[in-house]
Amino acid sequence: MRTEKKTDSRKRRRLSGEILEFLLVSFAISAFTFCFLYFTSESMADTYLAQLGILLSASGQAVLKIWLRNLCLTASVVIFLILFLFLLGQRMAYLLKIIRGVDALQASRMDSTIPLEGDDELTELAERINALAASEKELAAKEQKMQDEKNAWARSLSHDIRTPLTSMLSYTQLLQDRDSLSETEMRDYIRLMQTKTEQIRELTDRLLGRETQNPEPVEHIRLLMEQLAAEWEESLEERFLCRTDLSGLSDFSGMADIYAFRRIFDNLASNTEKYADPQRPVELLITGKENHLTITQKNGIRKRQETVPESSGIGLNSIRRIAADYGGTLDIQKSRQDFTAEISLSLPPCL
């Protein structure tokens, strides 16, 4: 910005002044040429006539001088025109270069620059066109980045909507396969399906832009983690041996978006269902104190000979973005047999 201001504020030569300078230079050179040619040709004519012994009358000498003067004047005018048009053509050639530069900018989508020559209005025009092209390129890059972020956000929410839908389908399949259910089991399934339905509605509202992150004060973070860990275990216990450990989690309060936290656990469960080895236990460890929270999941990786869907990484990227909203990180450690996801979060204190 400072460089642009300095460029704009410095005194430039005016193009009209340059043209006047070209005129004066051309006139001075042509006038010198006229005088040189006239006096030289007159002296040469007198010398030549004297050698031939020819004496001209007064009228003859006047005619000779007029003829020499006109001839020299014609030569001077030609020199003036050639020199002036040459000097002026240099700046006009730069104007054509600017026009070609503009065409190049359009063809390359503002990915080129116009060379700067001289120090007049044409140079200033080239500078401003370059600045405009740079601004347009920067704006296009920002728009593309925003579009990419928007698409990634939409894919993430769409993936997170599909996760509770998959859980609901699993619950309905279990209800359909089981011949009899106790009243307690029925209520548990209804409660889980209601929770997933509310989560789908929340995610749908966010996908439609009706609502963004909505942190609210949570007085007992440990209680919230116990509920989410229980839901995580309930969604996996039919296929996996689940172990949860919250012994290292002290109780504290903080601002938290409950639906965002539920998305973390849903994505962990979804990742487990797709890629974890059902023959090995899945461990969930939650620790934290003083508004710092760490969620760690460990599981085995399903063998390659089994049918394993190709990972798109959308679920883990969604967790990573949520963790970033809380000033945290997602650390993935993966070997041939083991997978560990460690999520660190810093919860703001209650207002």
Tab-separated table of C-alpha atoms in Angstrom:
chain	number	residue	atom	x	y	z
A	1	MET	CA	0.000	0.000	0.000
A	2	ARG	CA	2.824	2.406	0.840
A	3	THR	CA	4.528	1.716	-2.490
A	4	GLU	CA	1.302	2.449	-4.374
A	5	LYS	CA	0.877	5.747	-2.552
A	6	LYS	CA	4.445	6.746	-3.332
A	7	THR	CA	3.916	5.867	-7.005
A	8	ASP	CA	0.711	7.889	-7.176
A	9	SER	CA	2.126	10.931	-5.404
A	10	ARG	CA	5.381	11.348	-7.350
A	11	LYS	CA	5.489	13.908	-10.117
A	12	ARG	CA	5.263	12.419	-13.576
A	13	ARG	CA	6.140	13.857	-16.943
A	14	ARG	CA	3.089	14.787	-18.968
A	15	LEU	CA	2.638	13.118	-22.328
A	16	SER	CA	1.808	16.494	-23.891
A	17	GLY	CA	5.129	17.835	-22.572
A	18	GLU	CA	6.964	14.901	-24.134
A	19	ILE	CA	5.272	15.544	-27.493
A	20	LEU	CA	6.239	19.247	-27.271
A	21	GLU	CA	9.779	18.169	-26.445
A	22	PHE	CA	9.800	15.919	-29.517
A	23	LEU	CA	8.621	18.887	-31.605
A	24	LEU	CA	11.335	21.207	-30.266
A	25	VAL	CA	14.073	18.619	-30.691
A	26	SER	CA	12.919	17.803	-34.214
A	27	PHE	CA	12.653	21.519	-35.090
A	28	ALA	CA	16.090	22.312	-33.677
A	29	ILE	CA	17.731	19.475	-35.585
A	30	SER	CA	15.899	20.315	-38.823
A	31	ALA	CA	16.805	24.043	-38.441
A	32	PHE	CA	20.451	23.132	-37.906
A	33	THR	CA	20.248	20.827	-40.904
A	34	PHE	CA	18.747	23.614	-43.035
A	35	CYS	CA	21.448	26.110	-42.091
A	36	PHE	CA	24.204	23.564	-42.609
A	37	LEU	CA	22.872	22.425	-45.983
A	38	TYR	CA	22.092	25.941	-47.221
A	39	PHE	CA	25.411	27.567	-46.386
A	40	THR	CA	27.367	24.496	-47.425
A	41	SER	CA	25.546	24.168	-50.743
A	42	GLU	CA	25.859	27.946	-51.418
A	43	SER	CA	29.593	27.854	-50.801
A	44	MET	CA	29.981	24.755	-52.935
A	45	ALA	CA	27.940	26.345	-55.763
A	46	ASP	CA	30.056	29.524	-55.710
A	47	THR	CA	33.261	27.489	-55.716
A	48	TYR	CA	32.062	25.262	-58.534
A	49	LEU	CA	30.936	28.211	-60.700
A	50	ALA	CA	34.218	30.024	-60.069
A	51	GLN	CA	36.201	26.994	-61.199
A	52	LEU	CA	34.159	26.884	-64.399
A	53	GLY	CA	34.617	30.586	-64.911
A	54	ILE	CA	30.911	31.270	-64.946
A	55	LEU	CA	29.742	34.610	-63.647
A	56	LEU	CA	26.079	34.937	-62.752
A	57	SER	CA	24.171	38.145	-62.914
A	58	ALA	CA	22.403	39.486	-59.845
A	59	SER	CA	19.109	37.936	-60.937
A	60	GLY	CA	20.835	34.612	-61.632
A	61	GLN	CA	22.427	34.583	-58.179
A	62	ALA	CA	19.027	35.354	-56.615
A	63	VAL	CA	17.408	32.483	-58.527
A	64	LEU	CA	20.231	30.147	-57.444
A	65	LYS	CA	19.828	31.126	-53.794
A	66	ILE	CA	16.053	30.651	-53.941
A	67	TRP	CA	16.522	27.235	-55.558
A	68	LEU	CA	19.121	26.209	-52.947
A	69	ARG	CA	16.960	27.577	-50.123
A	70	ASN	CA	13.899	25.634	-51.295
A	71	LEU	CA	15.907	22.460	-51.758
A	72	CYS	CA	17.453	22.709	-48.298
A	73	LEU	CA	14.101	23.636	-46.773
A	74	THR	CA	12.500	20.578	-48.349
A	75	ALA	CA	15.266	18.355	-46.997
A	76	SER	CA	14.903	19.933	-43.521
A	77	VAL	CA	11.122	19.432	-43.517
A	78	VAL	CA	11.580	15.776	-44.478
A	79	ILE	CA	14.148	15.324	-41.699
A	80	PHE	CA	11.807	17.105	-39.243
A	81	LEU	CA	8.874	14.817	-40.124
A	82	ILE	CA	10.953	11.648	-40.010
A	83	LEU	CA	12.559	12.530	-36.673
A	84	PHE	CA	9.333	13.700	-35.035
A	85	LEU	CA	7.341	10.686	-36.206
A	86	PHE	CA	10.147	8.410	-35.047
A	87	LEU	CA	10.194	9.913	-31.541
A	88	LEU	CA	6.409	9.980	-31.329
A	89	GLY	CA	6.232	6.444	-32.678
A	90	GLN	CA	8.262	5.208	-29.711
A	91	ARG	CA	5.498	6.247	-27.314
A	92	MET	CA	2.747	5.118	-29.667
A	93	ALA	CA	4.467	1.743	-29.911
A	94	TYR	CA	4.295	1.552	-26.113
A	95	LEU	CA	0.557	2.290	-26.326
A	96	LEU	CA	0.191	-0.659	-28.700
A	97	LYS	CA	2.222	-2.741	-26.245
A	98	ILE	CA	-0.236	-1.794	-23.507
A	99	ILE	CA	-3.149	-2.860	-25.724
A	100	ARG	CA	-1.455	-6.207	-26.421
A	101	GLY	CA	-0.764	-6.536	-22.693
A	102	VAL	CA	-4.462	-6.079	-21.922
A	103	ASP	CA	-5.307	-8.794	-24.449
A	104	ALA	CA	-2.700	-11.047	-22.802
A	105	LEU	CA	-4.241	-10.387	-19.386
A	106	GLN	CA	-7.655	-11.408	-20.661
A	107	ALA	CA	-6.268	-14.535	-22.296
A	108	SER	CA	-4.269	-15.599	-19.222
A	109	ARG	CA	-6.967	-14.681	-16.693
A	110	MET	CA	-4.951	-11.834	-15.201
A	111	ASP	CA	-1.831	-13.985	-14.855
A	112	SER	CA	0.599	-11.628	-16.618
A	113	THR	CA	1.813	-8.037	-16.388
A	114	ILE	CA	2.398	-5.130	-18.748
A	115	PRO	CA	6.049	-3.977	-18.858
A	116	LEU	CA	6.657	-0.443	-17.603
A	117	GLU	CA	8.485	1.951	-19.906
A	118	GLY	CA	9.004	5.674	-19.486
A	119	ASP	CA	7.495	7.922	-16.844
A	120	ASP	CA	4.336	9.553	-18.188
A	121	GLU	CA	0.587	8.979	-18.318
A	122	LEU	CA	1.046	5.853	-20.440
A	123	THR	CA	3.333	4.389	-17.783
A	124	GLU	CA	0.798	5.287	-15.119
A	125	LEU	CA	-1.921	3.646	-17.205
A	126	ALA	CA	0.154	0.446	-17.425
A	127	GLU	CA	0.785	0.515	-13.658
A	128	ARG	CA	-2.902	0.895	-12.868
A	129	ILE	CA	-3.851	-1.878	-15.277
A	130	ASN	CA	-1.283	-4.132	-13.560
A	131	ALA	CA	-2.658	-3.169	-10.140
A	132	LEU	CA	-6.214	-3.848	-11.302
A	133	ALA	CA	-5.173	-7.218	-12.727
A	134	ALA	CA	-3.419	-8.128	-9.461
A	135	SER	CA	-6.515	-7.147	-7.459
A	136	GLU	CA	-8.745	-9.141	-9.803
A	137	LYS	CA	-6.479	-12.169	-9.510
A	138	GLU	CA	-6.418	-11.911	-5.718
A	139	LEU	CA	-10.205	-11.548	-5.619
A	140	ALA	CA	-10.638	-14.588	-7.876
A	141	ALA	CA	-8.315	-16.603	-5.617
A	142	LYS	CA	-10.300	-15.575	-2.528
A	143	GLU	CA	-13.589	-16.446	-4.233
A	144	GLN	CA	-12.214	-19.845	-5.244
A	145	LYS	CA	-10.981	-20.456	-1.701
A	146	MET	CA	-14.364	-19.493	-0.263
A	147	GLN	CA	-16.103	-21.766	-2.778
A	148	ASP	CA	-13.786	-24.655	-1.893
A	149	GLU	CA	-14.403	-24.092	1.823
A	150	LYS	CA	-18.145	-23.911	1.207
A	151	ASN	CA	-18.085	-27.160	-0.778
A	152	ALA	CA	-15.977	-28.867	1.886
A	153	TRP	CA	-18.360	-27.615	4.585
A	154	ALA	CA	-21.381	-28.897	2.632
A	155	ARG	CA	-19.716	-32.296	2.092
A	156	SER	CA	-18.843	-32.479	5.775
A	157	LEU	CA	-22.392	-31.694	6.921
A	158	SER	CA	-23.854	-34.073	4.341
A	159	HIS	CA	-21.566	-36.794	5.629
A	160	ASP	CA	-22.528	-35.975	9.224
A	161	ILE	CA	-26.231	-36.130	8.300
A	162	ARG	CA	-25.730	-39.557	6.779
A	163	THR	CA	-24.079	-40.875	9.962
A	164	PRO	CA	-27.165	-40.552	12.237
A	165	LEU	CA	-29.337	-41.767	9.365
A	166	THR	CA	-27.215	-44.912	9.192
A	167	SER	CA	-27.614	-45.343	12.962
A	168	MET	CA	-31.374	-44.980	12.676
A	169	LEU	CA	-31.462	-47.610	9.940
A	170	SER	CA	-29.443	-49.917	12.184
A	171	TYR	CA	-31.852	-49.376	15.075
A	172	THR	CA	-34.894	-50.039	12.914
A	173	GLN	CA	-33.227	-53.183	11.541
A	174	LEU	CA	-32.554	-54.394	15.069
A	175	LEU	CA	-36.149	-53.702	16.053
A	176	GLN	CA	-37.330	-55.609	13.010
A	177	ASP	CA	-35.047	-58.615	13.630
A	178	ARG	CA	-35.831	-59.028	17.313
A	179	ASP	CA	-39.005	-60.909	18.149
A	180	SER	CA	-39.651	-59.335	21.507
A	181	LEU	CA	-38.439	-56.282	23.357
A	182	SER	CA	-38.849	-55.243	26.939
A	183	GLU	CA	-40.395	-51.896	27.705
A	184	THR	CA	-37.010	-50.576	28.849
A	185	GLU	CA	-35.303	-51.636	25.615
A	186	MET	CA	-38.107	-50.118	23.577
A	187	ARG	CA	-37.762	-46.813	25.389
A	188	ASP	CA	-33.983	-46.852	24.928
A	189	TYR	CA	-34.333	-47.389	21.177
A	190	ILE	CA	-36.979	-44.681	20.911
A	191	ARG	CA	-34.765	-42.294	22.869
A	192	LEU	CA	-31.791	-43.004	20.626
A	193	MET	CA	-33.846	-42.545	17.468
A	194	GLN	CA	-35.290	-39.300	18.808
A	195	THR	CA	-31.783	-38.042	19.572
A	196	LYS	CA	-30.594	-38.910	16.074
A	197	THR	CA	-33.689	-37.261	14.552
A	198	GLU	CA	-33.005	-34.031	16.428
A	199	GLN	CA	-29.398	-34.191	15.328
A	200	ILE	CA	-30.442	-34.595	11.680
A	201	ARG	CA	-32.751	-31.605	11.990
A	202	GLU	CA	-29.968	-29.512	13.514
A	203	LEU	CA	-27.500	-30.494	10.801
A	204	THR	CA	-30.073	-29.852	8.080
A	205	ASP	CA	-30.695	-26.351	9.429
A	206	ARG	CA	-26.967	-25.662	9.349
A	207	LEU	CA	-26.648	-27.045	5.847
A	208	LEU	CA	-29.400	-24.673	4.720
A	209	GLY	CA	-27.620	-21.785	6.413
A	210	ARG	CA	-30.283	-21.203	9.015
A	211	GLU	CA	-27.923	-21.624	11.928
A	212	THR	CA	-24.191	-21.805	12.533
A	213	GLN	CA	-22.186	-22.795	15.583
A	214	ASN	CA	-24.315	-22.405	18.707
A	215	PRO	CA	-22.256	-22.779	21.907
A	216	GLU	CA	-24.187	-22.822	25.134
A	217	PRO	CA	-23.117	-22.980	28.788
A	218	VAL	CA	-22.677	-26.512	30.086
A	219	GLU	CA	-22.323	-26.712	33.848
A	220	HIS	CA	-21.180	-30.343	33.944
A	221	ILE	CA	-18.892	-31.291	31.075
A	222	ARG	CA	-18.265	-34.719	32.597
A	223	LEU	CA	-21.977	-35.519	32.520
A	224	LEU	CA	-22.181	-34.457	28.860
A	225	MET	CA	-19.191	-36.655	27.992
A	226	GLU	CA	-20.738	-39.601	29.827
A	227	GLN	CA	-23.925	-39.233	27.776
A	228	LEU	CA	-22.067	-38.940	24.488
A	229	ALA	CA	-19.788	-41.856	25.353
A	230	ALA	CA	-22.863	-43.955	26.196
A	231	GLU	CA	-24.447	-43.111	22.824
A	232	TRP	CA	-21.152	-43.938	21.107
A	233	GLU	CA	-21.035	-47.306	22.858
A	234	GLU	CA	-24.703	-48.091	22.128
A	235	SER	CA	-24.174	-47.494	18.409
A	236	LEU	CA	-21.218	-49.921	18.303
A	237	GLU	CA	-21.904	-52.580	20.919
A	238	GLU	CA	-23.752	-54.894	18.527
A	239	ARG	CA	-20.559	-55.464	16.466
A	240	PHE	CA	-17.648	-54.378	18.656
A	241	LEU	CA	-16.398	-54.871	22.163
A	242	CYS	CA	-16.342	-51.294	23.480
A	243	ARG	CA	-14.367	-50.014	26.448
A	244	THR	CA	-14.803	-46.503	27.790
A	245	ASP	CA	-12.635	-44.808	30.377
A	246	LEU	CA	-13.543	-41.426	31.878
A	247	SER	CA	-11.563	-41.831	35.081
A	248	GLY	CA	-9.160	-39.071	34.048
A	249	LEU	CA	-11.940	-36.557	33.400
A	250	SER	CA	-12.716	-34.059	36.140
A	251	ASP	CA	-15.971	-32.137	36.199
A	252	PHE	CA	-15.895	-28.513	35.049
A	253	SER	CA	-18.076	-26.068	33.180
A	254	GLY	CA	-17.619	-24.456	29.781
A	255	MET	CA	-19.220	-23.202	26.590
A	256	ALA	CA	-19.917	-26.053	24.177
A	257	ASP	CA	-21.944	-26.722	21.052
A	258	ILE	CA	-23.587	-29.988	21.997
A	259	TYR	CA	-24.503	-30.875	18.424
A	260	ALA	CA	-20.905	-30.286	17.315
A	261	PHE	CA	-19.658	-32.582	20.088
A	262	ARG	CA	-22.205	-35.201	19.066
A	263	ARG	CA	-20.885	-34.947	15.496
A	264	ILE	CA	-17.411	-35.768	16.823
A	265	PHE	CA	-18.604	-38.950	18.495
A	266	ASP	CA	-20.818	-39.916	15.527
A	267	ASN	CA	-17.895	-39.553	13.136
A	268	LEU	CA	-15.690	-41.619	15.437
A	269	ALA	CA	-18.377	-44.324	15.538
A	270	SER	CA	-18.896	-44.169	11.769
A	271	ASN	CA	-15.154	-44.479	11.172
A	272	THR	CA	-15.086	-47.467	13.515
A	273	GLU	CA	-17.942	-49.246	11.749
A	274	LYS	CA	-16.277	-48.831	8.354
A	275	TYR	CA	-12.633	-49.551	9.064
A	276	ALA	CA	-12.163	-51.118	12.541
A	277	ASP	CA	-11.379	-54.782	13.126
A	278	PRO	CA	-14.444	-56.308	14.859
A	279	GLN	CA	-12.227	-58.959	16.451
A	280	ARG	CA	-10.406	-56.385	18.547
A	281	PRO	CA	-11.823	-54.071	21.242
A	282	VAL	CA	-12.455	-50.394	20.597
A	283	GLU	CA	-11.262	-48.095	23.381
A	284	LEU	CA	-12.550	-44.608	24.133
A	285	LEU	CA	-10.521	-42.553	26.603
A	286	ILE	CA	-11.701	-39.118	27.736
A	287	THR	CA	-9.513	-36.983	29.990
A	288	GLY	CA	-9.455	-33.335	30.928
A	289	LYS	CA	-9.605	-30.621	33.527
A	290	GLU	CA	-9.835	-26.828	33.719
A	291	ASN	CA	-11.560	-26.428	30.349
A	292	HIS	CA	-9.081	-28.656	28.491
A	293	LEU	CA	-10.547	-31.846	27.045
A	294	THR	CA	-8.909	-34.782	25.266
A	295	ILE	CA	-10.864	-37.514	23.478
A	296	THR	CA	-8.870	-40.542	22.312
A	297	GLN	CA	-10.156	-43.539	20.381
A	298	LYS	CA	-8.039	-46.622	19.719
A	299	ASN	CA	-9.015	-49.562	17.549
A	300	GLY	CA	-7.565	-52.214	15.296
A	301	ILE	CA	-7.650	-51.866	11.529
A	302	ARG	CA	-9.718	-54.344	9.560
A	303	LYS	CA	-7.722	-56.843	7.561
A	304	ARG	CA	-7.188	-56.106	3.910
A	305	GLN	CA	-8.813	-59.287	2.650
A	306	GLU	CA	-12.096	-58.124	4.138
A	307	THR	CA	-14.289	-55.726	2.197
A	308	VAL	CA	-13.265	-52.261	3.367
A	309	PRO	CA	-14.703	-49.131	1.717
A	310	GLU	CA	-12.194	-46.595	0.510
A	311	SER	CA	-11.759	-43.772	2.982
A	312	SER	CA	-12.655	-40.278	1.781
A	313	GLY	CA	-11.474	-38.613	4.998
A	314	ILE	CA	-14.614	-36.448	5.218
A	315	GLY	CA	-15.491	-37.587	8.747
A	316	LEU	CA	-12.000	-36.971	10.110
A	317	ASN	CA	-11.831	-33.595	8.348
A	318	SER	CA	-15.138	-32.687	9.978
A	319	ILE	CA	-13.689	-33.570	13.393
A	320	ARG	CA	-10.585	-31.533	12.583
A	321	ARG	CA	-12.665	-28.446	11.716
A	322	ILE	CA	-14.741	-28.748	14.885
A	323	ALA	CA	-11.568	-29.114	16.954
A	324	ALA	CA	-10.146	-26.006	15.266
A	325	ASP	CA	-13.267	-24.049	16.301
A	326	TYR	CA	-12.260	-24.788	19.901
A	327	GLY	CA	-8.593	-24.001	19.382
A	328	GLY	CA	-7.750	-27.701	19.317
A	329	THR	CA	-6.302	-30.314	16.993
A	330	LEU	CA	-6.885	-33.809	15.686
A	331	ASP	CA	-3.830	-36.062	15.812
A	332	ILE	CA	-3.981	-39.286	13.789
A	333	GLN	CA	-1.553	-42.136	14.431
A	334	LYS	CA	-1.861	-45.085	12.109
A	335	SER	CA	0.125	-48.277	11.625
A	336	ARG	CA	-0.616	-51.446	9.690
A	337	GLN	CA	-2.708	-52.852	12.553
A	338	ASP	CA	-3.647	-49.975	14.869
A	339	PHE	CA	-5.466	-46.671	14.534
A	340	THR	CA	-5.510	-43.891	17.119
A	341	ALA	CA	-7.365	-40.589	16.911
A	342	GLU	CA	-6.610	-38.012	19.606
A	343	ILE	CA	-8.781	-34.883	19.753
A	344	SER	CA	-7.729	-31.980	21.967
A	345	LEU	CA	-10.175	-29.170	22.733
A	346	SER	CA	-10.087	-25.964	24.760
A	347	LEU	CA	-13.553	-24.992	25.962
A	348	PRO	CA	-14.251	-21.312	26.654
A	349	PRO	CA	-15.416	-20.615	30.206
A	350	CYS	CA	-19.097	-20.004	30.795
A	351	LEU	CA	-20.156	-16.384	30.323
